[in-house]
Coordinates of C-alpha atoms in Angstrom, one line a residue:
M229 CA -153.7 68.8 -21.6
S230 CA -150.4 69.1 -19.9
S231 CA -148.7 66.0 -18.7
Q232 CA -148.8 67.5 -15.3
E233 CA -152.6 67.2 -14.8
K234 CA -155.5 64.9 -15.7
A235 CA -158.5 66.2 -17.6
P236 CA -161.8 66.3 -15.8
E237 CA -164.2 63.5 -16.7
G238 CA -166.5 65.7 -18.7
D239 CA -163.6 66.6 -21.0
L240 CA -162.7 63.1 -22.0
P241 CA -162.7 62.3 -25.8
E242 CA -165.2 60.1 -27.5
T243 CA -164.1 56.5 -26.8
H244 CA -165.4 55.0 -30.0
G245 CA -165.6 51.7 -28.2
V246 CA -162.1 51.9 -26.6
D247 CA -162.1 50.6 -23.1
Y248 CA -159.4 52.9 -21.7
D249 CA -159.8 51.5 -18.2
A250 CA -159.0 48.1 -19.5
L251 CA -156.0 49.5 -21.3
E252 CA -154.8 51.1 -18.2
E253 CA -155.1 47.8 -16.3
L254 CA -153.2 46.0 -19.1
L255 CA -150.3 48.5 -18.9
G256 CA -150.3 48.2 -15.1
D257 CA -147.7 50.2 -13.1
R258 CA -146.1 51.4 -16.4
V259 CA -148.7 54.2 -16.4
I260 CA -147.8 57.3 -14.3
R261 CA -151.1 59.0 -15.0
R262 CA -153.8 59.5 -17.7
E263 CA -154.5 62.6 -19.7
S264 CA -156.9 63.6 -22.4
H265 CA -156.3 64.8 -26.0
L266 CA -159.3 65.8 -28.1
N267 CA -159.0 62.7 -30.4
A268 CA -157.9 60.1 -27.8
E269 CA -157.2 59.3 -24.2
G270 CA -153.5 59.3 -23.4
F271 CA -151.3 57.3 -21.0
V272 CA -148.2 58.9 -19.5
I273 CA -145.4 56.2 -19.5
R274 CA -142.0 56.1 -17.8
P275 CA -139.2 56.6 -20.3
D276 CA -137.7 53.2 -19.5
E277 CA -141.0 51.3 -20.1
V278 CA -141.7 52.4 -23.7
A279 CA -141.1 49.2 -25.6
G280 CA -142.9 47.0 -23.0
A281 CA -146.0 49.3 -23.0
L282 CA -146.2 49.6 -26.7
D283 CA -145.7 45.8 -27.1
L284 CA -148.7 45.2 -24.9
L285 CA -150.8 47.7 -26.8
R286 CA -149.8 46.3 -30.2
N287 CA -149.9 42.5 -29.5
D288 CA -152.5 42.3 -26.7
A289 CA -154.8 45.3 -27.5
G290 CA -154.5 45.2 -31.3
F291 CA -153.1 48.7 -31.9
D292 CA -151.0 47.7 -34.9
H293 CA -150.7 51.1 -36.6
L294 CA -148.2 53.7 -35.2
S295 CA -149.4 56.8 -37.1
M296 CA -146.8 59.2 -36.0
V297 CA -144.3 60.1 -33.2
T298 CA -144.5 63.8 -32.1
A299 CA -141.6 65.3 -30.1
Q300 CA -141.6 68.6 -28.3
D301 CA -140.1 70.4 -25.3
Y302 CA -141.7 72.3 -22.5
E303 CA -140.2 74.5 -19.7
D304 CA -139.8 71.5 -17.5
R305 CA -139.5 68.4 -19.8
Y306 CA -139.1 66.9 -23.2
E307 CA -142.0 64.8 -24.4
S308 CA -142.6 62.1 -27.1
I309 CA -146.1 61.2 -28.1
Y310 CA -146.8 57.9 -29.9
H311 CA -150.1 58.1 -31.8
L312 CA -151.6 54.6 -32.1
T313 CA -154.6 53.3 -33.9
K314 CA -155.8 50.1 -35.6
Y315 CA -155.8 49.2 -39.3
D316 CA -159.1 47.4 -38.9
D317 CA -160.8 50.1 -36.8
R318 CA -159.4 53.6 -37.3
T319 CA -161.8 55.1 -34.8
Q320 CA -160.0 53.4 -32.0
E321 CA -157.1 55.6 -30.9
V322 CA -154.8 55.9 -28.0
S323 CA -151.8 58.2 -27.2
V324 CA -148.7 57.1 -25.3
I325 CA -146.9 60.1 -23.8
V326 CA -143.3 59.8 -22.6
P327 CA -141.9 62.7 -20.6
T328 CA -138.1 62.9 -20.2
D329 CA -135.8 65.0 -18.1
L330 CA -134.6 68.4 -19.4
E331 CA -131.0 67.7 -18.5
N332 CA -131.0 64.1 -19.9
P333 CA -133.8 63.8 -22.5
T334 CA -133.5 60.0 -23.0
S335 CA -136.2 57.4 -23.4
E336 CA -136.4 53.9 -24.6
S337 CA -136.9 53.4 -28.4
A338 CA -140.1 51.9 -29.8
A339 CA -138.3 50.6 -32.9
S340 CA -138.3 47.0 -31.6
V341 CA -142.1 47.1 -31.6
Y342 CA -142.9 49.3 -34.6
K343 CA -140.6 49.6 -37.6
T344 CA -142.3 52.9 -38.2
A345 CA -140.6 54.4 -35.2
E346 CA -137.1 54.1 -36.7
W347 CA -137.5 57.1 -39.0
H348 CA -139.8 59.0 -36.7
E349 CA -137.5 58.8 -33.7
R350 CA -134.5 59.7 -35.9
E351 CA -136.4 62.9 -36.8
A352 CA -137.3 63.6 -33.2
Y353 CA -133.6 63.2 -32.2
D354 CA -132.5 65.4 -35.2
L355 CA -134.9 68.3 -34.7
V356 CA -135.8 68.2 -31.0
G357 CA -132.9 66.4 -29.4
I358 CA -134.5 63.5 -27.6
D359 CA -132.2 60.4 -27.3
Y360 CA -133.8 57.0 -27.9
E361 CA -132.0 54.2 -26.2
N362 CA -131.7 50.9 -28.1
H363 CA -132.6 52.5 -31.4
P364 CA -130.9 50.5 -34.1
D365 CA -129.6 53.5 -36.1
L366 CA -130.0 56.7 -34.1
R367 CA -128.5 59.5 -36.2
R368 CA -129.7 62.6 -38.0
I369 CA -132.2 62.1 -40.8
L370 CA -132.9 65.6 -42.3
L371 CA -129.8 67.6 -41.3
P372 CA -126.1 66.8 -41.9
E373 CA -124.3 64.8 -39.3
T374 CA -122.1 67.8 -38.6
W375 CA -125.0 70.1 -37.7
Q376 CA -124.8 71.7 -34.3
G377 CA -127.8 71.7 -32.1
H378 CA -131.5 70.7 -32.6
P379 CA -133.5 73.4 -34.4
L380 CA -136.9 72.7 -32.8
S381 CA -135.7 72.8 -29.2
S382 CA -136.4 75.9 -27.3
D383 CA -132.8 76.6 -26.4
Y384 CA -131.6 76.4 -30.1
D385 CA -129.6 79.4 -31.2
Q386 CA -131.0 80.4 -34.6
D387 CA -128.1 82.8 -35.2
K388 CA -125.3 80.3 -34.6
P389 CA -123.2 79.7 -37.7
Q390 CA -123.0 76.2 -39.0
V391 CA -119.8 74.9 -40.4
V392 CA -120.0 71.8 -42.5
T393 CA -116.6 70.2 -43.1
L394 CA -115.5 69.6 -46.6
E395 CA -112.7 67.1 -47.4
E396 CA -111.2 67.0 -50.9
H397 CA -110.8 63.7 -52.6
V398 CA -112.4 61.8 -49.8
N399 CA -113.3 58.2 -50.5
P400 CA -117.1 58.1 -50.2
V401 CA -117.1 54.4 -49.1
A402 CA -114.1 54.6 -46.8
E403 CA -116.2 53.8 -43.7
S404 CA -118.5 51.3 -45.4
Q405 CA -119.7 48.6 -43.2
E406 CA -119.7 46.1 -46.0
D407 CA -117.3 43.1 -45.9
P408 CA -114.1 44.2 -47.8
D409 CA -113.6 40.6 -49.0
S410 CA -117.1 40.4 -50.5
D411 CA -118.1 41.2 -54.1
T412 CA -120.5 44.0 -53.0
M413 CA -120.4 47.4 -54.7
F414 CA -121.7 50.7 -53.4
L415 CA -123.9 52.6 -55.9
N416 CA -125.2 56.2 -55.5
I417 CA -128.6 56.7 -57.1
G418 CA -129.4 60.4 -57.0
P419 CA -129.9 62.9 -55.4
H420 CA -130.3 64.6 -58.8
H421 CA -131.7 62.0 -61.1
P422 CA -135.1 61.9 -63.0
A423 CA -136.0 58.5 -61.6
T424 CA -135.8 59.7 -57.9
H425 CA -138.7 62.0 -58.5
G426 CA -137.0 64.8 -56.7
V427 CA -133.9 65.4 -54.6
L428 CA -133.6 61.9 -53.1
H429 CA -130.4 60.1 -52.6
V430 CA -130.7 56.3 -52.6
K431 CA -127.6 54.6 -51.1
T432 CA -127.5 51.2 -52.7
V433 CA -125.3 48.2 -52.0
L434 CA -125.2 45.6 -54.9
D435 CA -124.2 42.0 -54.5
G436 CA -123.5 41.1 -58.1
E437 CA -126.5 42.4 -60.0
Q438 CA -128.9 42.2 -57.0
V439 CA -129.7 44.8 -54.4
A440 CA -128.3 43.8 -51.0
D441 CA -129.2 46.9 -49.1
V442 CA -131.0 50.2 -49.7
E443 CA -131.0 53.4 -47.6
P444 CA -133.1 56.3 -48.8
D445 CA -131.2 59.5 -47.8
I446 CA -133.6 62.4 -47.4
G447 CA -133.4 66.0 -46.1
Y448 CA -132.2 67.9 -49.2
L449 CA -135.1 70.3 -49.4
H450 CA -135.5 71.6 -45.8
R451 CA -139.0 72.9 -46.2
C452 CA -139.5 74.2 -42.6
E453 CA -143.3 73.9 -43.1
E454 CA -144.0 72.9 -39.5
Q455 CA -142.0 75.9 -38.2
M456 CA -143.8 78.3 -40.5
C457 CA -147.2 77.0 -39.4
Q458 CA -146.2 77.5 -35.8
Q459 CA -145.6 81.2 -36.6
G460 CA -149.0 81.7 -38.3
T461 CA -152.4 82.4 -36.9
Y462 CA -155.0 79.6 -37.0
R463 CA -157.7 81.7 -38.7
H464 CA -155.8 83.3 -41.6
Q465 CA -152.1 82.6 -42.0
I466 CA -151.7 78.8 -42.0
M467 CA -154.1 77.7 -44.8
P468 CA -151.9 78.8 -47.7
Y469 CA -149.1 76.5 -46.6
P470 CA -150.6 73.0 -47.0
D471 CA -150.9 73.3 -50.8
R472 CA -147.1 73.3 -50.9
W473 CA -146.5 70.1 -49.0
D474 CA -147.6 67.6 -51.7
Y475 CA -147.6 69.9 -54.6
S476 CA -148.7 67.3 -57.2
S477 CA -152.2 68.8 -57.5
A478 CA -153.2 67.3 -54.1
G479 CA -153.4 70.8 -52.6
L480 CA -157.1 70.6 -51.5
L481 CA -156.5 67.3 -49.8
N482 CA -153.7 68.9 -47.8
E483 CA -155.8 71.9 -47.0
W484 CA -158.5 69.6 -45.7
A485 CA -156.0 68.0 -43.3
Y486 CA -155.3 71.3 -41.7
A487 CA -159.0 72.4 -41.8
R488 CA -160.0 69.2 -40.0
V489 CA -157.6 69.5 -37.2
A490 CA -158.1 73.2 -36.7
E491 CA -161.9 72.9 -36.8
D492 CA -161.8 70.1 -34.2
L493 CA -159.5 72.2 -32.0
N494 CA -161.7 75.2 -32.2
D495 CA -165.1 73.4 -32.2
I496 CA -166.1 74.7 -35.6
E497 CA -169.0 73.2 -37.6
V498 CA -169.0 73.1 -41.4
P499 CA -172.2 73.6 -43.4
E500 CA -173.4 70.5 -45.3
Y501 CA -173.3 72.4 -48.6
A502 CA -169.7 73.3 -48.0
Q503 CA -168.9 69.7 -47.1
I504 CA -170.2 68.5 -50.5
I505 CA -168.1 71.1 -52.3
R506 CA -165.0 70.0 -50.3
T507 CA -165.7 66.4 -51.1
M508 CA -166.1 67.0 -54.8
S509 CA -163.0 69.2 -55.1
A510 CA -160.9 66.8 -53.1
E511 CA -161.7 63.9 -55.4
L512 CA -160.8 66.0 -58.4
C513 CA -157.4 66.6 -56.8
R514 CA -157.1 62.8 -56.2
I515 CA -157.7 62.1 -59.9
A516 CA -155.1 64.8 -60.8
A517 CA -152.5 63.3 -58.4
H518 CA -153.1 59.7 -59.6
M519 CA -152.8 60.8 -63.2
L520 CA -149.4 62.2 -62.5
A521 CA -148.4 59.1 -60.6
V522 CA -149.5 56.8 -63.5
G523 CA -147.7 58.9 -66.1
T524 CA -144.4 59.2 -64.3
F525 CA -144.5 55.6 -63.2
C526 CA -144.8 54.4 -66.8
L527 CA -142.0 56.7 -67.8
D528 CA -139.8 55.0 -65.2
I529 CA -140.8 51.5 -66.3
Y530 CA -140.3 51.6 -70.0
G531 CA -139.7 55.2 -71.0
D532 CA -143.0 55.7 -72.9
F533 CA -143.1 59.5 -72.9
T534 CA -145.1 60.2 -76.1
A535 CA -148.2 58.0 -75.4
I536 CA -148.8 57.2 -71.8
F537 CA -147.1 60.1 -70.1
M538 CA -148.7 62.7 -72.4
Y539 CA -152.1 61.0 -72.2
A540 CA -151.9 61.1 -68.4
M541 CA -150.9 64.8 -68.5
R542 CA -153.7 65.6 -70.9
D543 CA -156.3 64.2 -68.5
R544 CA -154.6 65.8 -65.5
E545 CA -154.9 69.1 -67.3
K546 CA -158.6 68.6 -67.8
T547 CA -158.9 68.1 -64.0
Q548 CA -156.8 71.2 -63.3
N549 CA -159.0 73.2 -65.7
I550 CA -162.0 72.4 -63.6
L551 CA -160.1 73.1 -60.3
E552 CA -159.0 76.4 -61.8
D553 CA -162.6 77.4 -62.6
L554 CA -163.5 76.6 -59.0
T555 CA -160.5 78.0 -57.1
G556 CA -158.8 80.5 -59.4
Q557 CA -155.5 78.6 -59.2
R558 CA -154.0 75.5 -61.0
M559 CA -151.8 74.2 -58.1
M560 CA -151.7 76.4 -55.0
F561 CA -155.4 76.6 -54.5
N562 CA -155.9 78.2 -51.1
Y563 CA -159.6 77.4 -51.5
F564 CA -160.6 75.9 -48.1
R565 CA -161.3 78.1 -45.1
L566 CA -161.9 77.1 -41.5
G567 CA -165.6 76.5 -41.4
G568 CA -166.1 75.9 -45.2
V569 CA -164.7 77.2 -48.5
V570 CA -163.8 80.7 -49.6
W571 CA -166.5 81.1 -52.3
D572 CA -169.3 79.3 -54.0
L573 CA -169.2 77.4 -57.3
P574 CA -168.5 79.5 -60.5
E575 CA -171.3 81.0 -62.5
P576 CA -172.9 80.0 -64.7
R577 CA -173.3 76.9 -62.6
D578 CA -174.9 74.9 -65.4
E579 CA -171.7 75.3 -67.6
F580 CA -169.5 74.3 -64.7
F581 CA -171.5 71.2 -64.0
E582 CA -171.6 70.3 -67.7
K583 CA -167.8 70.6 -67.9
I584 CA -167.4 68.2 -65.0
R585 CA -170.0 65.7 -66.4
D586 CA -168.3 65.7 -69.8
F587 CA -165.0 64.8 -68.2
M588 CA -166.6 62.1 -66.1
D589 CA -168.4 60.7 -69.1
D590 CA -165.2 60.4 -71.1
L591 CA -163.2 58.9 -68.2
P592 CA -164.3 55.2 -68.5
G593 CA -163.2 55.1 -72.2
T594 CA -160.0 56.9 -71.2
L595 CA -159.2 54.4 -68.5
E596 CA -159.9 51.5 -70.8
E597 CA -157.4 53.0 -73.2
Y598 CA -154.9 53.2 -70.3
H599 CA -155.4 49.5 -69.6
D600 CA -154.7 48.6 -73.2
L601 CA -151.5 50.7 -73.1
I602 CA -150.3 49.9 -69.6
T603 CA -151.7 46.9 -67.8
G604 CA -152.1 44.9 -71.0
N605 CA -148.6 45.7 -72.1
E606 CA -146.3 42.6 -71.8
I607 CA -143.2 44.7 -71.1
F608 CA -144.9 46.5 -68.3
Q609 CA -146.2 43.3 -66.8
K610 CA -142.8 41.7 -66.8
R611 CA -141.3 44.7 -65.1
T612 CA -143.9 45.1 -62.4
I613 CA -145.6 41.8 -61.6
G614 CA -143.7 40.1 -58.8
T615 CA -141.3 43.0 -58.3
G616 CA -141.2 45.4 -55.4
V617 CA -143.2 43.0 -53.2
I618 CA -144.2 44.0 -49.7
D619 CA -146.7 41.8 -47.8
A620 CA -149.5 43.2 -45.6
E621 CA -147.8 42.6 -42.2
T622 CA -144.5 44.2 -43.3
A623 CA -146.4 47.2 -44.8
K624 CA -148.2 47.6 -41.5
Q625 CA -144.9 47.6 -39.6
Y626 CA -143.7 50.4 -41.8
G627 CA -146.9 52.4 -41.3
C628 CA -147.8 52.3 -45.0
T629 CA -151.1 53.8 -46.0
G630 CA -152.9 54.9 -49.1
P631 CA -152.5 52.9 -52.4
V632 CA -149.3 51.4 -51.2
A633 CA -151.1 49.7 -48.3
R634 CA -154.3 48.9 -50.2
A635 CA -152.2 47.2 -52.9
S636 CA -151.0 44.8 -50.2
G637 CA -154.5 43.9 -49.3
I638 CA -154.8 46.3 -46.3
D639 CA -158.4 47.5 -46.3
Y640 CA -157.8 50.9 -44.8
D641 CA -159.1 54.2 -46.0
L642 CA -159.9 57.2 -43.7
R643 CA -162.7 58.4 -45.9
R644 CA -164.7 55.3 -44.8
D645 CA -162.9 54.3 -41.5
D646 CA -162.9 57.7 -39.9
P647 CA -165.6 59.6 -41.8
Y648 CA -165.3 63.3 -42.5
G649 CA -166.8 65.5 -45.2
Y650 CA -169.7 64.0 -47.0
Y651 CA -168.1 60.6 -47.8
D652 CA -170.3 58.5 -45.5
E653 CA -173.4 59.8 -47.3
L654 CA -172.2 58.6 -50.7
D655 CA -172.0 55.3 -52.6
W656 CA -168.4 54.3 -53.3
D657 CA -166.0 51.5 -52.6
V658 CA -162.5 51.2 -51.1
V659 CA -160.2 49.6 -53.7
T660 CA -157.8 46.9 -52.6
E661 CA -155.5 44.4 -54.4
D662 CA -153.7 41.4 -53.1
G663 CA -150.7 41.4 -55.5
C664 CA -148.5 43.3 -53.0
D665 CA -146.2 44.4 -55.9
N666 CA -145.5 47.3 -58.3
F667 CA -148.3 46.2 -60.7
A668 CA -150.9 46.1 -57.9
R669 CA -150.0 49.6 -56.7
L670 CA -150.6 51.0 -60.2
L671 CA -153.8 49.1 -60.5
V672 CA -155.1 50.5 -57.2
R673 CA -154.6 54.0 -58.4
M674 CA -156.3 53.4 -61.7
R675 CA -159.3 51.8 -60.0
E676 CA -159.4 54.6 -57.4
V677 CA -159.8 57.1 -60.3
E678 CA -163.1 55.3 -61.1
E679 CA -164.2 55.5 -57.5
S680 CA -163.4 59.2 -57.4
A681 CA -165.5 59.7 -60.5
K682 CA -168.4 58.0 -58.8
I683 CA -168.1 60.3 -55.8
I684 CA -167.8 63.5 -58.0
K685 CA -170.9 62.6 -60.0
Q686 CA -173.0 62.2 -56.8
C687 CA -171.7 65.5 -55.5
V688 CA -172.6 67.2 -58.7
D689 CA -176.1 65.8 -58.5
L690 CA -176.5 67.1 -55.0
L691 CA -175.1 70.5 -55.7
E692 CA -177.2 70.9 -58.8
D693 CA -180.4 70.5 -56.9
W694 CA -179.4 72.3 -53.7
P695 CA -181.9 75.1 -52.8
E696 CA -180.4 78.5 -53.5
D697 CA -181.3 80.0 -50.1
E698 CA -179.4 77.1 -48.3
R699 CA -176.1 77.4 -50.1
N700 CA -174.0 78.2 -47.0
I701 CA -170.4 78.0 -47.9
Q702 CA -168.9 78.9 -44.5
S703 CA -170.0 78.9 -40.9
N704 CA -169.6 82.0 -38.7
V705 CA -166.0 81.7 -37.4
P706 CA -164.5 84.3 -35.0
R707 CA -161.8 86.5 -36.5
T708 CA -159.3 85.4 -33.8
L709 CA -159.1 81.8 -32.6
K710 CA -157.5 81.1 -29.3
P711 CA -158.1 77.5 -28.1
D712 CA -157.4 76.7 -24.5
A713 CA -153.8 76.2 -23.6
D714 CA -152.4 72.6 -23.7
T715 CA -155.3 71.4 -25.8
E716 CA -154.0 68.6 -28.0
V717 CA -155.4 66.9 -31.1
Y718 CA -154.3 64.6 -33.9
R719 CA -156.5 64.4 -37.0
A720 CA -155.9 62.9 -40.5
V721 CA -157.5 62.7 -43.9
E722 CA -157.0 60.3 -46.8
G723 CA -154.6 62.1 -49.0
A724 CA -153.7 60.9 -52.5
K725 CA -150.6 59.2 -51.1
G726 CA -152.2 57.9 -47.9
E727 CA -152.8 59.1 -44.3
L728 CA -152.0 62.8 -44.0
G729 CA -152.2 63.7 -40.4
I730 CA -151.6 66.8 -38.3
Y731 CA -150.9 67.1 -34.5
V732 CA -151.5 70.5 -32.9
R733 CA -150.9 71.6 -29.4
S734 CA -152.3 75.0 -28.5
D735 CA -150.5 77.3 -26.1
G736 CA -153.4 79.7 -25.4
T737 CA -152.5 82.1 -28.2
D738 CA -153.7 82.5 -31.7
K739 CA -150.8 80.5 -33.0
P740 CA -150.0 76.8 -32.4
G741 CA -147.5 75.9 -29.8
R742 CA -146.6 72.7 -31.7
F743 CA -147.6 71.8 -35.3
K744 CA -146.5 68.4 -36.5
I745 CA -147.2 66.9 -40.0
R746 CA -147.6 63.2 -40.5
S747 CA -146.6 62.7 -44.2
P748 CA -147.7 59.5 -45.9
C749 CA -144.7 59.8 -48.2
F750 CA -142.3 59.8 -45.3
N751 CA -143.6 56.4 -44.1
N752 CA -144.1 54.9 -47.6
L753 CA -140.6 55.8 -48.6
H754 CA -139.2 54.1 -45.5
S755 CA -140.7 50.8 -46.8
L756 CA -138.5 51.0 -50.0
E757 CA -135.8 49.1 -48.2
A758 CA -138.2 46.1 -47.7
M759 CA -139.4 46.2 -51.3
A760 CA -136.0 46.5 -53.0
E761 CA -133.9 43.9 -51.1
G762 CA -133.0 41.0 -53.5
E763 CA -134.2 42.9 -56.6
Y764 CA -132.3 44.2 -59.5
V765 CA -131.5 47.9 -59.9
P766 CA -134.3 48.4 -62.6
D767 CA -136.7 46.8 -60.1
L768 CA -135.5 49.2 -57.4
V769 CA -136.3 52.1 -59.7
A770 CA -139.7 50.6 -60.4
A771 CA -140.5 50.2 -56.7
L772 CA -139.5 53.8 -56.0
G773 CA -141.8 55.0 -58.8
S774 CA -144.6 52.8 -57.5
L775 CA -144.5 54.6 -54.1
D776 CA -145.4 58.0 -55.8
V777 CA -143.4 60.0 -53.3
I778 CA -143.2 63.8 -53.3
L779 CA -140.0 64.9 -51.6
G780 CA -141.4 68.2 -50.7
E781 CA -143.8 66.4 -48.4
V782 CA -141.1 64.0 -47.1
D783 CA -138.9 66.8 -46.0
R784 CA -141.7 69.1 -44.9

């Protein structure tokens, strides 16, 4: 809905137990009006009341998880949307919409309430041009400081040349804010270094041998994925892109994030048979992604390339062989379609099922071997236990999700807490650890591989016995999809790294008016500064490795 009108009562979203009237009363005269998004009721707030309104929703109403901040511009205003939910009840959602003047797009920052907002508001300022008052560090985050204009604002001149100044022999720390009389030293880690897992620049200040300050410097890839999705049609052209966000074999999980939001937006049902195939294939992707995370993490910790890294790659290859049989691709799968999947299981089905069962049967012994090599290794224990610590409340402030959050004891998993696919019909457990450290994050991923195997086995049993005449792989979806203008929805799935969410606003055409990606890596990487403070440089490298970030998803 546009912020200029209120939805009719019949169009309000499912409340899931949220008393929106009570929330409106709590917010009082801060609320200009209410509007409806497909996933949640929204409150339009004055731009000078943002921090006060969000503080009430967080501390009095329990909305302790800021999933994402979406920024966009209209013909008559700029707008920020704060997507709020609860770690202990994901089905409770509320949106806070903040319209601002076209001539002076300024609103109050939410960073004093949610640490998460720091990076999200910097991105909104960088790409859309909204200014956030009282933000602790409002500057560009993806583009160079010398960039002219804001690429996602409607008045941006795409053809305008950009001139980035270059100064020879400049002192890189000439404007350092560090005390010149102190013993601190500035250290660049990356952006081109194996331990950064991609083009990540970590600006590090050392006090002696300990880390005094860390700033992850992102934006080296410039993926433009959101803009490309805004130029593609819902039905056919967007689905190939999600595979490329987190390209570490998590492609089908990414595809499901888009499928879920687009299917809700267009009121598309998915056949039960197709839901089971989706669930099985997504968990295979989760295993492949976690194998890569385990192998590269151990390579970071004590350089064991021959045994652990190659073992992890061996088992990841087995998973990818199965996914290749299913989808025809090893990484860029493009297998999901709105309303289901593109084709049925490969023939002969018995051989395909046998291949999966063989892999699942070997997995317990494989994981036991991993525990002998990794978690039982004294060097690994000394490098990871008690390092990179982030407690549950701090992790929530940064909006951490996935294994990073669950390793800090946060019992939060969208597969269970906001059910989709076939997960709520299967027997499996959410894995949590209380260590809050680098060791706990690895342990969560290894245990999650076991849970994924349990899910896959149950899916295989169901698919094997499914009646042949009821194997519907896709519902009847119109060739052209044109959801009503100003319909808005945010939906998310449990990706390998955490909550992968997408916000879409339709403009009445067959292409999204706004397409915004909530990357779990973006939030998790932000938390590095909390994990690394007071640690040594090797512990900083371990903490970064434990986050399992993919920079292609961070920069989107």
